[in-house]
Amino acid sequence: MAYVFDVPLPASVPVIGTDEVFPVHRIYCVGRNYAEHAKEMGHTGREAPFFFMKPADAVLPVLPGIVGEMPYPSMTANLHHEVELVVAIGKNGSNIAVADAAQYVWGYAVGLDMTRRDLQQQAKEQGRPWCTGKGFDFSAPIAPIYPVTGINDIEHATIHLDVNGQQRQHSDIAQLIWSVSEVIAHLSQYFVLKAGDLIFTGTPAGVAAVVQGDVLTAGITGLGELKLKLI
Ligand code: MN
């Protein structure tokens, strides 16, 4: 048996300080996981976590010291930034207990859940899926993954995003409504988590539009910075 055309290599994200890459299996995202962002989107901030997905090859890895380039996507006039803590899963599991969830974390990274807000808003109003608003090409810029062994106290790290040097988003991972372990526990009730999965854990308040030429700088304490230009 042969494949009818060459099988592409899996999407991947570099691992900091090595030549190794983390092969991406799936990208899960948590909606409205910071109370202040839930409020700015018109919600109370008191609901159970909910999830959506991006395709694995939506990742746009950006190395340290480099200004990555993201093409401004088609079919939108309102592209928003959402800076997020990304959890990289290192082993398979389902129905994972909150107390066991940390064992499934391989590493962490800074990521951006780039969003065609106009299309997402239309989808919400019409009860339609979010795929075109959230799951488009290059919609998941991401800095290198830091293995969990070198990370301490990520739960109290600060998270920020500046656009052209002006602060847009600034918060603390401690402000997550659902913690990393709780997110893993919830998500693993719906899907078998696999080594290679990435989980975008939600964005704090301050989401807003960016345009071509804007330079975004996103960072989380201990995980470096991601710089990205919209072209
Ligand atoms: Mn998001």
Coordinates of C-alpha atoms and ligand atoms in Angstrom, one line a residue:
M1 CA 0.0 0.0 0.0
A2 CA 1.2 3.5 -0.8
Y3 CA -0.1 6.9 -0.1
V4 CA -1.5 8.6 -3.2
F5 CA 0.8 11.6 -2.6
D6 CA 3.6 12.5 -0.3
V7 CA 2.5 12.7 3.3
P8 CA 3.5 16.1 4.8
L9 CA 5.5 16.3 8.0
P10 CA 3.3 17.1 11.1
A11 CA 3.0 20.7 12.1
S12 CA 5.5 21.4 14.9
V13 CA 6.7 23.9 17.4
P14 CA 10.4 24.4 18.4
V15 CA 11.5 23.4 21.9
I16 CA 13.6 26.2 23.6
G17 CA 17.3 25.7 23.7
T18 CA 17.4 22.5 21.6
D19 CA 17.2 21.4 18.0
E20 CA 14.1 19.4 18.8
V21 CA 10.5 20.2 17.8
F22 CA 7.2 19.3 19.4
P23 CA 4.9 17.6 16.9
V24 CA 1.4 19.0 17.1
H25 CA -1.5 16.6 17.2
R26 CA -4.5 18.9 17.9
I27 CA -5.0 22.5 19.0
Y28 CA -7.8 22.9 21.6
C29 CA -8.8 26.4 22.9
V30 CA -10.7 27.4 25.9
G31 CA -13.3 30.2 25.6
R32 CA -13.8 33.0 28.1
N33 CA -11.4 31.8 30.8
Y34 CA -10.6 35.2 32.5
A35 CA -13.5 36.9 34.2
E36 CA -12.7 40.4 32.9
H37 CA -12.5 39.2 29.3
A38 CA -15.8 37.2 29.7
K39 CA -17.4 40.5 30.9
E40 CA -16.0 42.5 28.0
M41 CA -17.5 39.9 25.6
G42 CA -20.9 40.3 27.4
H43 CA -20.9 37.3 29.8
T44 CA -20.9 36.8 33.5
G45 CA -17.7 34.9 33.9
R46 CA -19.4 32.1 35.9
E47 CA -19.9 29.3 33.3
A48 CA -18.3 25.9 32.9
P49 CA -15.3 25.9 30.5
F50 CA -16.1 25.4 26.8
F51 CA -13.8 24.5 24.0
F52 CA -13.2 25.0 20.3
M53 CA -10.4 23.9 18.0
K54 CA -8.0 25.1 15.4
P55 CA -6.3 22.8 12.9
A56 CA -2.8 21.6 13.9
D57 CA -1.2 23.3 11.0
A58 CA -2.6 26.7 12.1
V59 CA 0.5 27.1 14.2
L60 CA 2.9 29.8 13.2
P61 CA 6.1 29.2 15.2
V62 CA 8.2 32.4 16.0
L63 CA 11.7 32.0 17.3
P64 CA 13.2 34.2 20.0
G65 CA 14.9 37.3 18.6
I66 CA 13.0 37.2 15.4
V67 CA 10.0 39.3 14.4
G68 CA 7.6 36.7 12.9
E69 CA 5.3 37.7 10.1
M70 CA 1.6 36.8 9.9
P71 CA -0.2 37.6 6.7
Y72 CA -3.4 39.6 7.5
P73 CA -6.1 37.1 6.8
S74 CA -8.7 37.3 4.0
M75 CA -12.4 37.8 4.7
T76 CA -12.2 40.0 7.8
A77 CA -12.0 43.7 8.6
N78 CA -11.6 43.1 12.4
L79 CA -8.7 40.8 13.3
H80 CA -8.2 40.6 17.1
H81 CA -5.3 39.5 19.2
E82 CA -5.7 37.2 22.2
V83 CA -2.5 36.5 24.2
E84 CA -2.7 33.1 25.9
L85 CA -0.8 30.6 28.0
V86 CA -0.4 27.4 25.8
V87 CA -0.1 24.0 27.5
A88 CA 1.7 21.3 25.6
I89 CA 0.4 17.8 26.4
G90 CA 3.1 15.0 26.7
K91 CA 1.1 11.8 27.3
N92 CA -2.2 10.3 26.4
G93 CA -5.2 10.2 28.8
S94 CA -8.9 10.6 29.3
N95 CA -11.1 11.3 32.3
I96 CA -8.0 12.8 34.0
A97 CA -8.5 13.8 37.6
V98 CA -7.5 17.4 38.5
A99 CA -5.0 16.1 41.0
D100 CA -3.3 14.0 38.3
A101 CA -3.4 16.6 35.5
A102 CA 0.0 18.1 36.0
Q103 CA 1.6 14.7 35.0
Y104 CA 0.2 15.2 31.5
V105 CA 1.9 18.6 30.9
W106 CA 5.0 18.4 28.8
G107 CA 5.6 22.2 28.6
Y108 CA 4.3 25.7 28.2
A109 CA 4.5 28.4 25.6
V110 CA 3.2 31.9 24.8
G111 CA 0.7 31.8 22.0
L112 CA -1.8 34.1 20.2
D113 CA -5.3 33.0 19.4
M114 CA -5.8 35.3 16.5
T115 CA -9.5 35.8 15.8
R116 CA -11.6 37.2 12.9
R117 CA -13.9 38.8 15.4
D118 CA -16.4 39.9 12.8
L119 CA -16.9 36.4 11.5
Q120 CA -16.9 35.0 15.1
Q121 CA -19.6 37.5 16.0
Q122 CA -21.7 36.7 13.0
A123 CA -21.4 33.0 13.8
K124 CA -22.5 33.6 17.4
E125 CA -25.6 35.6 16.2
Q126 CA -26.5 32.9 13.7
G127 CA -25.8 29.9 15.9
R128 CA -23.1 28.7 13.4
P129 CA -19.7 27.1 14.0
W130 CA -16.6 29.3 14.8
C131 CA -14.3 27.6 12.3
T132 CA -13.9 30.6 9.9
G133 CA -13.5 33.0 12.8
K134 CA -11.0 31.0 14.8
G135 CA -9.5 28.2 12.8
F136 CA -7.9 29.9 9.8
D137 CA -4.3 29.5 8.4
F138 CA -1.6 31.1 10.6
S139 CA -4.2 31.8 13.4
A140 CA -2.0 30.3 16.1
P141 CA 1.3 32.2 16.3
I142 CA 3.4 30.5 19.1
A143 CA 6.8 31.0 20.7
P144 CA 9.0 28.0 21.5
I145 CA 7.8 25.5 24.1
Y146 CA 9.6 25.5 27.5
P147 CA 9.7 22.0 29.0
V148 CA 7.8 21.9 32.3
T149 CA 11.0 20.7 34.2
G150 CA 12.4 24.2 33.9
I151 CA 9.3 26.1 34.9
N152 CA 8.3 27.1 38.3
D153 CA 5.1 28.8 39.5
I154 CA 3.5 29.3 36.0
E155 CA 0.2 29.6 37.9
H156 CA 1.3 33.1 39.1
A157 CA 3.1 34.3 36.0
T158 CA 2.2 37.6 34.4
I159 CA 0.8 37.6 30.9
H160 CA 0.9 40.7 28.6
L161 CA 0.5 41.9 25.1
D162 CA 1.7 45.2 23.6
V163 CA 0.9 46.6 20.1
N164 CA 3.4 49.0 18.7
G165 CA 4.8 49.4 22.2
Q166 CA 1.4 50.3 23.8
Q167 CA 0.0 47.9 26.4
R168 CA -3.2 46.2 25.3
Q169 CA -3.5 43.2 27.6
H170 CA -1.9 42.6 31.1
S171 CA -3.0 40.1 33.7
D172 CA -1.8 37.2 35.8
I173 CA -2.2 33.5 35.1
A174 CA -3.7 33.3 38.6
Q175 CA -6.8 35.1 37.2
L176 CA -7.7 32.1 35.1
I177 CA -11.3 31.1 36.0
W178 CA -10.4 27.4 35.3
S179 CA -6.8 26.5 36.2
V180 CA -4.5 24.5 33.8
S181 CA -5.2 21.3 35.8
E182 CA -9.0 22.0 35.8
V183 CA -8.9 22.7 32.0
I184 CA -7.1 19.4 31.4
A185 CA -9.6 17.5 33.6
H186 CA -12.6 19.0 31.8
L187 CA -11.2 18.6 28.3
S188 CA -10.2 15.0 28.9
Q189 CA -13.9 14.2 29.6
Y190 CA -14.7 15.1 26.0
F191 CA -11.6 13.9 24.1
V192 CA -8.8 11.5 24.6
L193 CA -5.9 13.9 25.1
K194 CA -2.8 12.8 23.1
A195 CA 0.9 13.6 23.3
G196 CA 1.3 16.5 20.9
D197 CA -1.9 18.3 21.8
L198 CA -1.8 22.0 22.5
I199 CA -4.3 23.8 24.7
F200 CA -4.7 27.6 24.4
T201 CA -6.1 28.4 27.9
G202 CA -7.9 31.6 27.2
T203 CA -7.2 35.3 27.1
P204 CA -7.4 38.1 29.6
A205 CA -9.3 41.4 29.0
G206 CA -8.1 44.0 26.4
V207 CA -8.6 42.2 23.1
A208 CA -8.8 44.6 20.2
A209 CA -8.1 45.0 16.5
V210 CA -4.8 45.0 14.8
V211 CA -4.0 46.1 11.2
Q212 CA -1.2 45.5 8.6
G213 CA 2.1 46.9 9.9
D214 CA 1.3 46.5 13.6
V215 CA 3.9 44.8 15.7
L216 CA 2.7 42.6 18.5
T217 CA 4.8 41.7 21.5
A218 CA 3.4 39.0 23.7
G219 CA 5.0 37.5 26.8
I220 CA 4.5 35.4 29.9
T221 CA 7.0 35.4 32.8
G222 CA 9.5 32.6 32.4
L223 CA 8.4 31.8 28.8
G224 CA 10.0 34.6 26.9
E225 CA 8.4 36.8 24.3
L226 CA 6.8 36.4 20.9
K227 CA 7.1 39.3 18.4
L228 CA 4.9 39.3 15.4
K229 CA 4.3 41.7 12.6
L230 CA 1.0 41.8 10.6
I231 CA 1.9 42.0 6.9
Ligands
MN1 MN -8.9 32.7 22.9

